[in-house]
Coordinates of C-alpha atoms (C1' of nucleotides) in Angstrom, one line a residue:
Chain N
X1 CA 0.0 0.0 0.0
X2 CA 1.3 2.7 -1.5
X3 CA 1.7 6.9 0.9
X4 CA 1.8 9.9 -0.9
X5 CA 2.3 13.0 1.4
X6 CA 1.3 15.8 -0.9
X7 CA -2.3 16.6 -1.0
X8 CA -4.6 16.0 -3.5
X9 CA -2.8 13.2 -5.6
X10 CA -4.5 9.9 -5.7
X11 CA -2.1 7.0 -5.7
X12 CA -2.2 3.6 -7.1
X13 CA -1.3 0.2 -5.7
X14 CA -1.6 -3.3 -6.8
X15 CA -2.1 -6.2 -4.2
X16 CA -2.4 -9.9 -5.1
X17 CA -4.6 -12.5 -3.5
X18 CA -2.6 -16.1 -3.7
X19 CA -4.5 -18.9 -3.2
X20 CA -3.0 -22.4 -2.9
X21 CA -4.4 -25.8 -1.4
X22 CA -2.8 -27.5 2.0
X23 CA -4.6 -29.9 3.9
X24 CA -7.8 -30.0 1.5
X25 CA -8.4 -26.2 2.7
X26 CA -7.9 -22.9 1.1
X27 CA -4.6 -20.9 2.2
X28 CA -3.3 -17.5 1.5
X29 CA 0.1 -15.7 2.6
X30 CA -0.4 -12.7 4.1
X31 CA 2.4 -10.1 4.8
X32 CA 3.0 -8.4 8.2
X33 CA 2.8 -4.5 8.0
X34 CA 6.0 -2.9 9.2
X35 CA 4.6 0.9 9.1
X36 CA 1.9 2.6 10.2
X37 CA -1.1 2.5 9.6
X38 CA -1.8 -0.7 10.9
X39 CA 1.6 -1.9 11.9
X40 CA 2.1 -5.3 13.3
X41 CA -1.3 -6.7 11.9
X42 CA -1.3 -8.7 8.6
X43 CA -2.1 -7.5 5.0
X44 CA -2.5 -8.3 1.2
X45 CA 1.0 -8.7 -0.5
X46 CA 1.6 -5.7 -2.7
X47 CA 3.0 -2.3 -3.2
X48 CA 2.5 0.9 -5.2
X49 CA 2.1 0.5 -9.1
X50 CA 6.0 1.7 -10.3
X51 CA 5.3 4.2 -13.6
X52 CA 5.9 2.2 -17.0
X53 CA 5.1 -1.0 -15.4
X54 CA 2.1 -3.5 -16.2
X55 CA -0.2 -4.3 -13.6
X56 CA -0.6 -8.2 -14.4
X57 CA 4.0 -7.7 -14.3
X58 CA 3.2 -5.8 -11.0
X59 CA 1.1 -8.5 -9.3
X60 CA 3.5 -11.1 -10.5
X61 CA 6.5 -9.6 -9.0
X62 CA 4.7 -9.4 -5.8
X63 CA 4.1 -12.8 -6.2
X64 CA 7.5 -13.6 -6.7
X65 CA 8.7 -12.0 -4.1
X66 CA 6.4 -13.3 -1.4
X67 CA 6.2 -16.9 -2.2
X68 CA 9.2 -17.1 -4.7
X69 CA 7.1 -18.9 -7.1
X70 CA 5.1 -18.6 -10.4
X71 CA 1.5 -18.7 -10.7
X72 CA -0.6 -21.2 -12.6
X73 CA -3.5 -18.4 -12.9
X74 CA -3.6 -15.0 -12.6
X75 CA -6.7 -13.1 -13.0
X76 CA -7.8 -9.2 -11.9
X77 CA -10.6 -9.1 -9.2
X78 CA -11.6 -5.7 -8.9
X79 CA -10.5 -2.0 -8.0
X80 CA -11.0 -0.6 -4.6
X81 CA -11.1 3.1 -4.5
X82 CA -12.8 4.2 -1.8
X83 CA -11.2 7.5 -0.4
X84 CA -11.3 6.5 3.2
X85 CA -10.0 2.8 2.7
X86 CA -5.6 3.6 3.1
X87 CA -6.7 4.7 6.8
X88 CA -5.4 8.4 6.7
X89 CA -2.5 7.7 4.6
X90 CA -4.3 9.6 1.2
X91 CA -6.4 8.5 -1.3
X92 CA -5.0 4.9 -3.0
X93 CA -7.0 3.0 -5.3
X94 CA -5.8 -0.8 -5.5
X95 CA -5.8 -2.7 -8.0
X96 CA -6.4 -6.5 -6.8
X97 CA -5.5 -9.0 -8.6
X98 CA -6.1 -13.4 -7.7
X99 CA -3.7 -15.9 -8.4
X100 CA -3.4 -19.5 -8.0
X101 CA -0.8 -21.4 -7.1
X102 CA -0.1 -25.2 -8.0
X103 CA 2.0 -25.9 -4.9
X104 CA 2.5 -24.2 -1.5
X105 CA 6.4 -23.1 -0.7
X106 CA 8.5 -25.2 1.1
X107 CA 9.6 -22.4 3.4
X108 CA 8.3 -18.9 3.1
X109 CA 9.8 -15.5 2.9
X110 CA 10.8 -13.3 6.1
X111 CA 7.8 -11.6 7.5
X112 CA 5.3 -13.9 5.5
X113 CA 2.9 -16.6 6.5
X114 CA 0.1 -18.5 5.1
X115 CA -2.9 -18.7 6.9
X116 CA -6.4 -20.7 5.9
X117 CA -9.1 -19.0 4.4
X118 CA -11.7 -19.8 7.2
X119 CA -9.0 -18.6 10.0
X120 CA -7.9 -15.3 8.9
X121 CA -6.3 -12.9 11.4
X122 CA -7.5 -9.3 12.0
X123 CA -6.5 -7.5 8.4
X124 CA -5.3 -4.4 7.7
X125 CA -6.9 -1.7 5.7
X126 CA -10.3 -3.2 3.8
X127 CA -7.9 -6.3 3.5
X128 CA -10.9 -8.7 5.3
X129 CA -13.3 -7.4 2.4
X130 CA -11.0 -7.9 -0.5
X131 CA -10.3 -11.5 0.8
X132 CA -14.1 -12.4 1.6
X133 CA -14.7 -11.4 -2.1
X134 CA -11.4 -13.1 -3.9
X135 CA -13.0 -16.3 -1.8
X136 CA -16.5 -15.8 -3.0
X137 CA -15.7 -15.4 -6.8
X138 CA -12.6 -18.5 -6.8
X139 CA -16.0 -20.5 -4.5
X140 CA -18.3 -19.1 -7.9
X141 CA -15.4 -19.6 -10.6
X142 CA -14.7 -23.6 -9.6
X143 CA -18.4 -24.1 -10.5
X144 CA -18.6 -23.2 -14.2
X145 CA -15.3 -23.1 -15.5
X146 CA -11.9 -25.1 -14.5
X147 CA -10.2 -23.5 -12.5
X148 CA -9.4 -25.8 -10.2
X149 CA -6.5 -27.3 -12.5
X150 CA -4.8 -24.0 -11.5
X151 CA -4.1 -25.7 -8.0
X152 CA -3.0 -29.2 -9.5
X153 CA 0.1 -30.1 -10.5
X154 CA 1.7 -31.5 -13.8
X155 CA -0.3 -34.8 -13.6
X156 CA -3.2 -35.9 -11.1
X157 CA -6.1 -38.2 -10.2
X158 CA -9.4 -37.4 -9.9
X159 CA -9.5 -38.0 -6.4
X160 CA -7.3 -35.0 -6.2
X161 CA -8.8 -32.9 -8.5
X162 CA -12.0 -33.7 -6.8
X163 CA -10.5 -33.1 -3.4
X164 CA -9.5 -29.5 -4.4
X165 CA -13.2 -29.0 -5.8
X166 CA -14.2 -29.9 -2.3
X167 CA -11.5 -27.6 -0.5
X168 CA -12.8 -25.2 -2.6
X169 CA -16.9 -25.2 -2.4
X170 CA -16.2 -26.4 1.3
X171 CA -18.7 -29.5 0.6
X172 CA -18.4 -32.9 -0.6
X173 CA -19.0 -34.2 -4.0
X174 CA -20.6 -37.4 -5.3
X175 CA -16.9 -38.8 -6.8
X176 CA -19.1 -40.8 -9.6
X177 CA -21.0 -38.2 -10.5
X178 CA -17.8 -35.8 -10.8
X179 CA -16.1 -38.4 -12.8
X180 CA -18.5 -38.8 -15.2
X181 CA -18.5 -34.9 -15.8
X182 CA -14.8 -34.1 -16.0
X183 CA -13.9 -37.2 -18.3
X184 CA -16.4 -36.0 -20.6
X185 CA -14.4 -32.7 -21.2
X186 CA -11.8 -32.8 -23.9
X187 CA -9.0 -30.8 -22.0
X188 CA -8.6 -33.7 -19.8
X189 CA -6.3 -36.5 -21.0
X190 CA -5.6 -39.5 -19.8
X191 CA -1.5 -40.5 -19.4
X192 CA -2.0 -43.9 -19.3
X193 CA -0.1 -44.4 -16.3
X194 CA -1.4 -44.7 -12.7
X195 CA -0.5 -43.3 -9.2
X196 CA 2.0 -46.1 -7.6
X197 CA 2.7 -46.3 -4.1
X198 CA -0.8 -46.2 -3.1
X199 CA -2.5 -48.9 -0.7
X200 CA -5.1 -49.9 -3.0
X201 CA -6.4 -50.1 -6.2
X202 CA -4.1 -47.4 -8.0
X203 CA -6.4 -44.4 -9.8
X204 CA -5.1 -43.4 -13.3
X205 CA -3.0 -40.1 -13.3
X206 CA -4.0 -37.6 -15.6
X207 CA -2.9 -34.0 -17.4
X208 CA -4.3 -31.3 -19.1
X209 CA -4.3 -29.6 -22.3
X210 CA -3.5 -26.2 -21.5
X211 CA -4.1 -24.7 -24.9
X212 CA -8.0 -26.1 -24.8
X213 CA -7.8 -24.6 -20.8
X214 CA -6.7 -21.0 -21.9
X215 CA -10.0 -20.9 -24.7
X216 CA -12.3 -22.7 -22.1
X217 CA -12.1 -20.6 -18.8
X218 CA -10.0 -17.1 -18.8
X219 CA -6.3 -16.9 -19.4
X220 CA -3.6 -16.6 -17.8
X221 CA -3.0 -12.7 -17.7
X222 CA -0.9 -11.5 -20.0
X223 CA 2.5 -9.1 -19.5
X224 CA 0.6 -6.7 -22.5
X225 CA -3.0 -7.9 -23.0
X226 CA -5.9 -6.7 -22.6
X227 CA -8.6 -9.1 -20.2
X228 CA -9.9 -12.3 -22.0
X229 CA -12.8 -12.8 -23.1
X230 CA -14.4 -15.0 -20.7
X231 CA -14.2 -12.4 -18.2
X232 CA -17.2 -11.4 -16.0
X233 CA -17.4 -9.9 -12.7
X234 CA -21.1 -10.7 -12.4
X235 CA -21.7 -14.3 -12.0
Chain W
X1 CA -8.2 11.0 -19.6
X2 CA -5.8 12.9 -17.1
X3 CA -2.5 13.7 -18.2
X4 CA 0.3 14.1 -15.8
X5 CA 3.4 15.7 -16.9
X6 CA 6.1 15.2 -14.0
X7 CA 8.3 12.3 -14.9
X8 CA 7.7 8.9 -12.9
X9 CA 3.8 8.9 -11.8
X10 CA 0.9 7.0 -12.5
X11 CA -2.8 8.9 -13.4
X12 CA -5.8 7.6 -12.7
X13 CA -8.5 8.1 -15.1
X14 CA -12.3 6.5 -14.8
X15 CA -14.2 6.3 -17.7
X16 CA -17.7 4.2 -18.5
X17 CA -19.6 2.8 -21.3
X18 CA -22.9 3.7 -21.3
X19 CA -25.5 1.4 -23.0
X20 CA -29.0 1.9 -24.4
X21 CA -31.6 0.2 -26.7
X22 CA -32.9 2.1 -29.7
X23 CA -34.0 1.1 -33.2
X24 CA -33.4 -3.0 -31.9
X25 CA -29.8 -1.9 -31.6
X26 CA -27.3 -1.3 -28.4
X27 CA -26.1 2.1 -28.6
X28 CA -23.1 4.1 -26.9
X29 CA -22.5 7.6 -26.1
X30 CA -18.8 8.6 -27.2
X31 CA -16.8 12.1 -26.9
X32 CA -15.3 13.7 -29.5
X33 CA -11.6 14.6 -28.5
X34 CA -10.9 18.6 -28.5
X35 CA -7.0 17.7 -27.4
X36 CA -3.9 15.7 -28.2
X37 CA -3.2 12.8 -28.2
X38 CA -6.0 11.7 -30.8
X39 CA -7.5 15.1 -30.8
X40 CA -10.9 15.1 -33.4
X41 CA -11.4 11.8 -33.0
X42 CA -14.0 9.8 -30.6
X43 CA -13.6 8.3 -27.0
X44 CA -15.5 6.8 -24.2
X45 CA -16.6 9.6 -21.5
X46 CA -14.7 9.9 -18.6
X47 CA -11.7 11.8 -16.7
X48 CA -9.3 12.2 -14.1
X49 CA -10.5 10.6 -10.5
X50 CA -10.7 13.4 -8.4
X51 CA -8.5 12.6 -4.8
X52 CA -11.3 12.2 -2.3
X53 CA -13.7 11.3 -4.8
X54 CA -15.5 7.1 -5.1
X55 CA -14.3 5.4 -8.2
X56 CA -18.6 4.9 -8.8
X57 CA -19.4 8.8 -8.3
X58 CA -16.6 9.7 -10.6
X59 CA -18.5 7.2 -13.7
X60 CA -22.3 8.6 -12.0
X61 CA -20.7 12.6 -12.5
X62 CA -19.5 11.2 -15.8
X63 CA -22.7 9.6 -16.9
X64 CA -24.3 13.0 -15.5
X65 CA -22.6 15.5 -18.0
X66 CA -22.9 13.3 -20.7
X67 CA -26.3 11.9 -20.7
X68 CA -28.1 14.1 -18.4
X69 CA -29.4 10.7 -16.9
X70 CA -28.9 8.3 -13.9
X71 CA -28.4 5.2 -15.0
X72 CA -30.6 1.8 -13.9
X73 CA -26.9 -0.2 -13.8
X74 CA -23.7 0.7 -13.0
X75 CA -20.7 -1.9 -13.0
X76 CA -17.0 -1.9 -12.5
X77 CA -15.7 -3.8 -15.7
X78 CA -11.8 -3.6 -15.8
X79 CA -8.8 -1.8 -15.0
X80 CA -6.6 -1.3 -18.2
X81 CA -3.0 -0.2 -17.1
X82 CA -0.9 -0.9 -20.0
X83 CA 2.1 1.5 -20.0
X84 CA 1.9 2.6 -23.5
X85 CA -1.7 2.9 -24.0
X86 CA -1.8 6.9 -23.1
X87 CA -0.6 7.4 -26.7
X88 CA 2.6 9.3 -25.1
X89 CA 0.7 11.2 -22.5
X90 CA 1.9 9.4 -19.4
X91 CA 1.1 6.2 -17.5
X92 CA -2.7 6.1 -17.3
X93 CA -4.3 3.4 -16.0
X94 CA -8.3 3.5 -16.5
X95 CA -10.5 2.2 -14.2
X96 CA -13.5 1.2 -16.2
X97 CA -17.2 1.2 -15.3
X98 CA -20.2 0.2 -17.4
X99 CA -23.7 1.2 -17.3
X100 CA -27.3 0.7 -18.9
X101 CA -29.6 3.4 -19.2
X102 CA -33.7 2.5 -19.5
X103 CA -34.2 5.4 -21.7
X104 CA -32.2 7.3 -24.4
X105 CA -32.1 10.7 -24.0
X106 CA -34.1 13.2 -26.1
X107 CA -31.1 15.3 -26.9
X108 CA -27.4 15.0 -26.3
X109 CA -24.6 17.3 -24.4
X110 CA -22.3 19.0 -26.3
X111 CA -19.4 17.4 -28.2
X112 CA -21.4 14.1 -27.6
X113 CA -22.6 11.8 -30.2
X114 CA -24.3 8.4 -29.8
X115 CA -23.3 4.9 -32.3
X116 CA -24.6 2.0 -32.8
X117 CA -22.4 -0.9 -30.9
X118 CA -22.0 -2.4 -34.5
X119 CA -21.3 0.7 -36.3
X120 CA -18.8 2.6 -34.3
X121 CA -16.9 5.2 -35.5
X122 CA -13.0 4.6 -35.3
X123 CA -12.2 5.4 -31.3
X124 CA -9.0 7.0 -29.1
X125 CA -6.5 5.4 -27.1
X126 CA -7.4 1.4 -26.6
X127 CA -11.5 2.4 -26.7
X128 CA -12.2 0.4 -29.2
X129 CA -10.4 -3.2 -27.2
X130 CA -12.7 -1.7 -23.8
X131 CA -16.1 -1.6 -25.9
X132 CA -15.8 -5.1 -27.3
X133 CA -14.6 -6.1 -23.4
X134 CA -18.0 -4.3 -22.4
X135 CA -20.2 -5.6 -24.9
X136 CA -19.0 -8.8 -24.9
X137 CA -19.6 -8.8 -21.0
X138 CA -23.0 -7.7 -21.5
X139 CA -23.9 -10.1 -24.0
X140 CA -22.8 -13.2 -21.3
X141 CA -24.2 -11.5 -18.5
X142 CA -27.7 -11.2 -20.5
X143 CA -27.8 -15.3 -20.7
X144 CA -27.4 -15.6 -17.2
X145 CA -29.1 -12.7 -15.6
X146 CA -31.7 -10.3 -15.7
X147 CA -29.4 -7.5 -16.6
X148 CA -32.0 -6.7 -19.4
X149 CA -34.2 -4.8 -16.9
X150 CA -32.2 -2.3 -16.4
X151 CA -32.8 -1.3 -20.0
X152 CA -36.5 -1.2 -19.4
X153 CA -38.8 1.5 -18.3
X154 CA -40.9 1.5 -15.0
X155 CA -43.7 -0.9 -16.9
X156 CA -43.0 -3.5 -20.0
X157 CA -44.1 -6.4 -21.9
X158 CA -42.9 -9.4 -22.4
X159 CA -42.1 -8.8 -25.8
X160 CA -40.4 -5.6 -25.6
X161 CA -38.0 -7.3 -22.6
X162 CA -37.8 -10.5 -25.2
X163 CA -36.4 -7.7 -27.9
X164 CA -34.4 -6.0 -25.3
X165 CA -32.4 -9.4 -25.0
X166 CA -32.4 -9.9 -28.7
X167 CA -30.9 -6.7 -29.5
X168 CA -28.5 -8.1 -26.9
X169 CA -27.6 -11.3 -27.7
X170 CA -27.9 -10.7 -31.4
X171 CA -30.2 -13.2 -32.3
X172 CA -34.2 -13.7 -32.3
X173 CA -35.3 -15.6 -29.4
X174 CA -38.8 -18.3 -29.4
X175 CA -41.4 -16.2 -27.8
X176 CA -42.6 -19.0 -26.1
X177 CA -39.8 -20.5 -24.7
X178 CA -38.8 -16.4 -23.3
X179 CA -42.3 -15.8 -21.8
X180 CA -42.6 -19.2 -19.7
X181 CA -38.9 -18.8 -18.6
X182 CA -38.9 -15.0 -17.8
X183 CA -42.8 -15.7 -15.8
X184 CA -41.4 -17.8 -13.7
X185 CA -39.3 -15.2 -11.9
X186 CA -40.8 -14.2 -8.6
X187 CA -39.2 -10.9 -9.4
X188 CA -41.5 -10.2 -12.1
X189 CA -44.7 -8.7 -11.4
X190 CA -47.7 -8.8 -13.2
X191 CA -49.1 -5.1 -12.9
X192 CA -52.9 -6.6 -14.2
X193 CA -52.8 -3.9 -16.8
X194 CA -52.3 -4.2 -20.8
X195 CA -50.6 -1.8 -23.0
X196 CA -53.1 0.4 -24.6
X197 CA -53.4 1.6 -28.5
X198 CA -51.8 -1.9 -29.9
X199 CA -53.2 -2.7 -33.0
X200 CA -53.9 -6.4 -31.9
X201 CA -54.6 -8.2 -28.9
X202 CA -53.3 -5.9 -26.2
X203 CA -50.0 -7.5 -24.2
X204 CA -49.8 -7.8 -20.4
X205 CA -47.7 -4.6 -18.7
X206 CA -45.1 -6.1 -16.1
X207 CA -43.0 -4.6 -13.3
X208 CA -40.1 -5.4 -11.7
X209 CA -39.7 -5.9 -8.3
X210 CA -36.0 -4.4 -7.5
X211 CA -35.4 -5.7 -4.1
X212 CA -35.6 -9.3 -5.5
X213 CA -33.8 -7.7 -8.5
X214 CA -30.9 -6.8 -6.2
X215 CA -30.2 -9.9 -4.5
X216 CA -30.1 -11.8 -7.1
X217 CA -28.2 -10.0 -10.2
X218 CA -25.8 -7.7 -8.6
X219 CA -26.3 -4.5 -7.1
X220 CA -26.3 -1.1 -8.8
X221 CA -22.4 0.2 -7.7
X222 CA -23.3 2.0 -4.3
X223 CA -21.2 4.9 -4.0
X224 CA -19.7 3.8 -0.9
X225 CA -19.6 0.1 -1.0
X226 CA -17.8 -2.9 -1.9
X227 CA -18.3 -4.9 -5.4
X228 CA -21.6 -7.2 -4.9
X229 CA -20.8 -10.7 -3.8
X230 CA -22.3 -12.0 -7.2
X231 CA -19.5 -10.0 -9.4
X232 CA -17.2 -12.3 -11.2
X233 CA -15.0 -10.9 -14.3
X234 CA -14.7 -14.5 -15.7
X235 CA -17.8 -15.9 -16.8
Chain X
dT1 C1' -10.7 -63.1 1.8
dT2 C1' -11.2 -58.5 3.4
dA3 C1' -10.8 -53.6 3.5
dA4 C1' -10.6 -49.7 1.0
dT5 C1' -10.6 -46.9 -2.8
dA6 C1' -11.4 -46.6 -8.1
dG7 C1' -14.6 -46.5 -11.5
dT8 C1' -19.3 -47.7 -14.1
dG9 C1' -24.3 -48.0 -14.8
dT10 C1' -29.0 -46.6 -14.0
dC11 C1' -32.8 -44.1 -12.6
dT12 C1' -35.1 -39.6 -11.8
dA13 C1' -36.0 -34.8 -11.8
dT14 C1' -35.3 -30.5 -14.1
dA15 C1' -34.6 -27.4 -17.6
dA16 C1' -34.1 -25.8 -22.3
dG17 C1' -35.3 -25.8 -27.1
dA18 C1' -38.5 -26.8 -31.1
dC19 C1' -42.8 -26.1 -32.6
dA20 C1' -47.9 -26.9 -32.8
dA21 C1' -52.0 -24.9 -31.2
dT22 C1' -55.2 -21.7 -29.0
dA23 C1' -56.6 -16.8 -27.5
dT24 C1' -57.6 -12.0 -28.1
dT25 C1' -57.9 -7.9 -30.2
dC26 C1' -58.7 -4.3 -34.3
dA27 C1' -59.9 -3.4 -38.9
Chain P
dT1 C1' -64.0 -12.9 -40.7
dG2 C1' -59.1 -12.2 -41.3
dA3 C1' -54.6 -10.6 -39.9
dA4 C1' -51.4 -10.1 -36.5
dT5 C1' -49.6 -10.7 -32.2
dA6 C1' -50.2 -12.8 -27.3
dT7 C1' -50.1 -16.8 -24.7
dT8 C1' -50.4 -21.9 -23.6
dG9 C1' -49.3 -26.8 -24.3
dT10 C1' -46.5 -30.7 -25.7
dC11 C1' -42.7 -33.3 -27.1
dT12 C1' -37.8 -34.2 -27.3
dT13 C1' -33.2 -33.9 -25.7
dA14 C1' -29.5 -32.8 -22.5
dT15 C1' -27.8 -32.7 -18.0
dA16 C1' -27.3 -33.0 -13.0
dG17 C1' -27.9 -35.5 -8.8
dA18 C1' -28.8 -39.8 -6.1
dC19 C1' -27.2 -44.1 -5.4
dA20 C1' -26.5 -49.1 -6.4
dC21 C1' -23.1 -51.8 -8.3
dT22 C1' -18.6 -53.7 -10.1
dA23 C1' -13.3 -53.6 -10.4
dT24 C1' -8.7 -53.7 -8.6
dT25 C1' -5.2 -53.5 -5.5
dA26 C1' -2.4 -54.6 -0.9
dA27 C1' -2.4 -56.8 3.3

DNA sequence: TTAATAGTGTCTATAAGACAATATTCA
DNA sequence: TGAATATTGTCTTATAGACACTATTAA
């Protein structure tokens, strides 16, 4: 979140809400604020919008530098602007962006942690809002479209993929019912190979066709492009 | 569109597309440009975000001076932030709003001129990449909500909410199939009244009940609230 | 053989689309 | 009565959900 002293200048920051799956629950880092306003509480990852830079590049490197990794989905959420929002530090409009991640880090960067969706800490700024709404639209997304591949890695099972659709819309699904569904769609292909290791019958690994993904359900965001197609705010 | 001449700072600019139906047809006001860069030719309304001032008052004031009207819709579409798409006249990044209007204005503001969505003159800046974001939003949003409303007045037949969504969607639609579908909505009211002065049998007058309206196709942009919990940019 | 998970088959309810048929008004 | 639009009814097809059933593996 971006301060700029001199009055009447609005000022423009872009924050990123990472998703990833752990423990068939929903988990985002968070960043601990080492300035006022707010210090010591926890906040989105992000920082001001540098002049002649992207705001997909901007959200990235944010990403970067917080978990060190590269998203499998990036996708912008919405703008906040409202004037009393930065908590007396000016007027900052943020662009928010949501990513998803297809692993969680092995360690984590200094003054980051992760923390599950449905046991947030006290947030900075309108930080509580933006994340109640990055939930509510990934929760809306994994119904129609497929996003849920974002959070799976190179190959999978259905079980997994399932198991993220379930982390996701917090409820169950009918495992018949879901496999008859999603090996009906033509981005899903089948390896041939199976999971080994496991204690019983092994499931069938499979992969997906990312070019059929990117047509089918919003791309990745793009350094230079403009939004895709598919894109909707008002599901 | 703000232009900021100091070296190394981001402006922030909100601009909307404003929809109506006329002639069967979706039409847009646009503003014909009295500077550089792109001076004489046409652009969406819209200008700097004044500090202090809601991202959704800035696109109402907008939609004020160029339409004279208040508009039945009003959505955040998309921030575009692309370095180089100020046409040399700074980083700009646009926060862009939508709207739909249930009534096209008698006569327009100065410098303003309304087109067709199909016959568009050529536009400034990256216009031309925002409309076709905004109408092809509008056209998904139409299948899956009851956007169309907002492009109707206070009372209105089936038939002239069934051409609203042609002119949307682009296609004709089966009477029948629209009027059993769209009857079914608890949010549509049946005044008891027919249209008068029809030169056949006389259609039932409807109204629509915009608390129900509300809940369940995304709010009207409150000035000083939070995106609705149903907006989602990738439908 | 048993336990546990993987995967298939079947039935039902619902909704959408095609399209025939009936109803109501004015000229 | 006829023309034109409003409104209702019926049939088909696609799909989602419930849930019973079969398959395959390790212990």
């Amino acid at each position: 979140m971006a301060a700029q002293d001199f009055y009447g200048s609005v000022s423009l920051a872009v924050s990123t809400v990472i998703f990833a799956l752990k423990d068939r629950a929903l988990w985002v880092p968070l960043v601990r604020r080492e300035r006022e306003p707010y210090k010591g509480t926890w906040a989105l990852p992000g920082g001001p919008l540098s002049p002649g830079r992207n705001l997909p590049d901007s959200a990235l490197s944010t990403l970067e530098a917080t978990t060190g990794l590269t998203p499998s989905y990036l996708e912008q959420l919405y703008a906040w602007g409202n004037p009393e929002r930065s908590g007396g530090d000016g007027h900052v409009v943020s662009v928010v962006y949501w990513a998803a991640l297809s692993s969680t880090p092995d360690q984590e960067a200094k003054g980051v942690a992760w923390f599950p969706v449905d046991g947030l800490p006290s947030l900075a700024f309108d930080h509580a809002e933006i994340l109640d709404y990055a939930v509510a639209r990934l929760r809306r997304k994994v119904a129609y479209s497929r996003i849920a591949h974002s959070f799976m890695p190179e190959t999978f099972t259905l079980t997994e993929l399932r198991e993220a659709h379930e982390a996701i819309v917090g409820h169950p699904l009918d495992p018949a019912n879901f496999a008859r569904q999603f090996r009906s769609s033509p981005a899903l292909i089948d390896t041939g190979r199976h999971r080994e290791g496991t204690p019983f019958r092994p499931p069938r690994l499979y992969r997906y066709d990312s070019s059929l993904t990117y047509a089918d359900d919003g791309a990745l965001a793009r350094a230079s492009s403009a939004p895709d197609d598919t894109q909707d705010p008002t599901c």
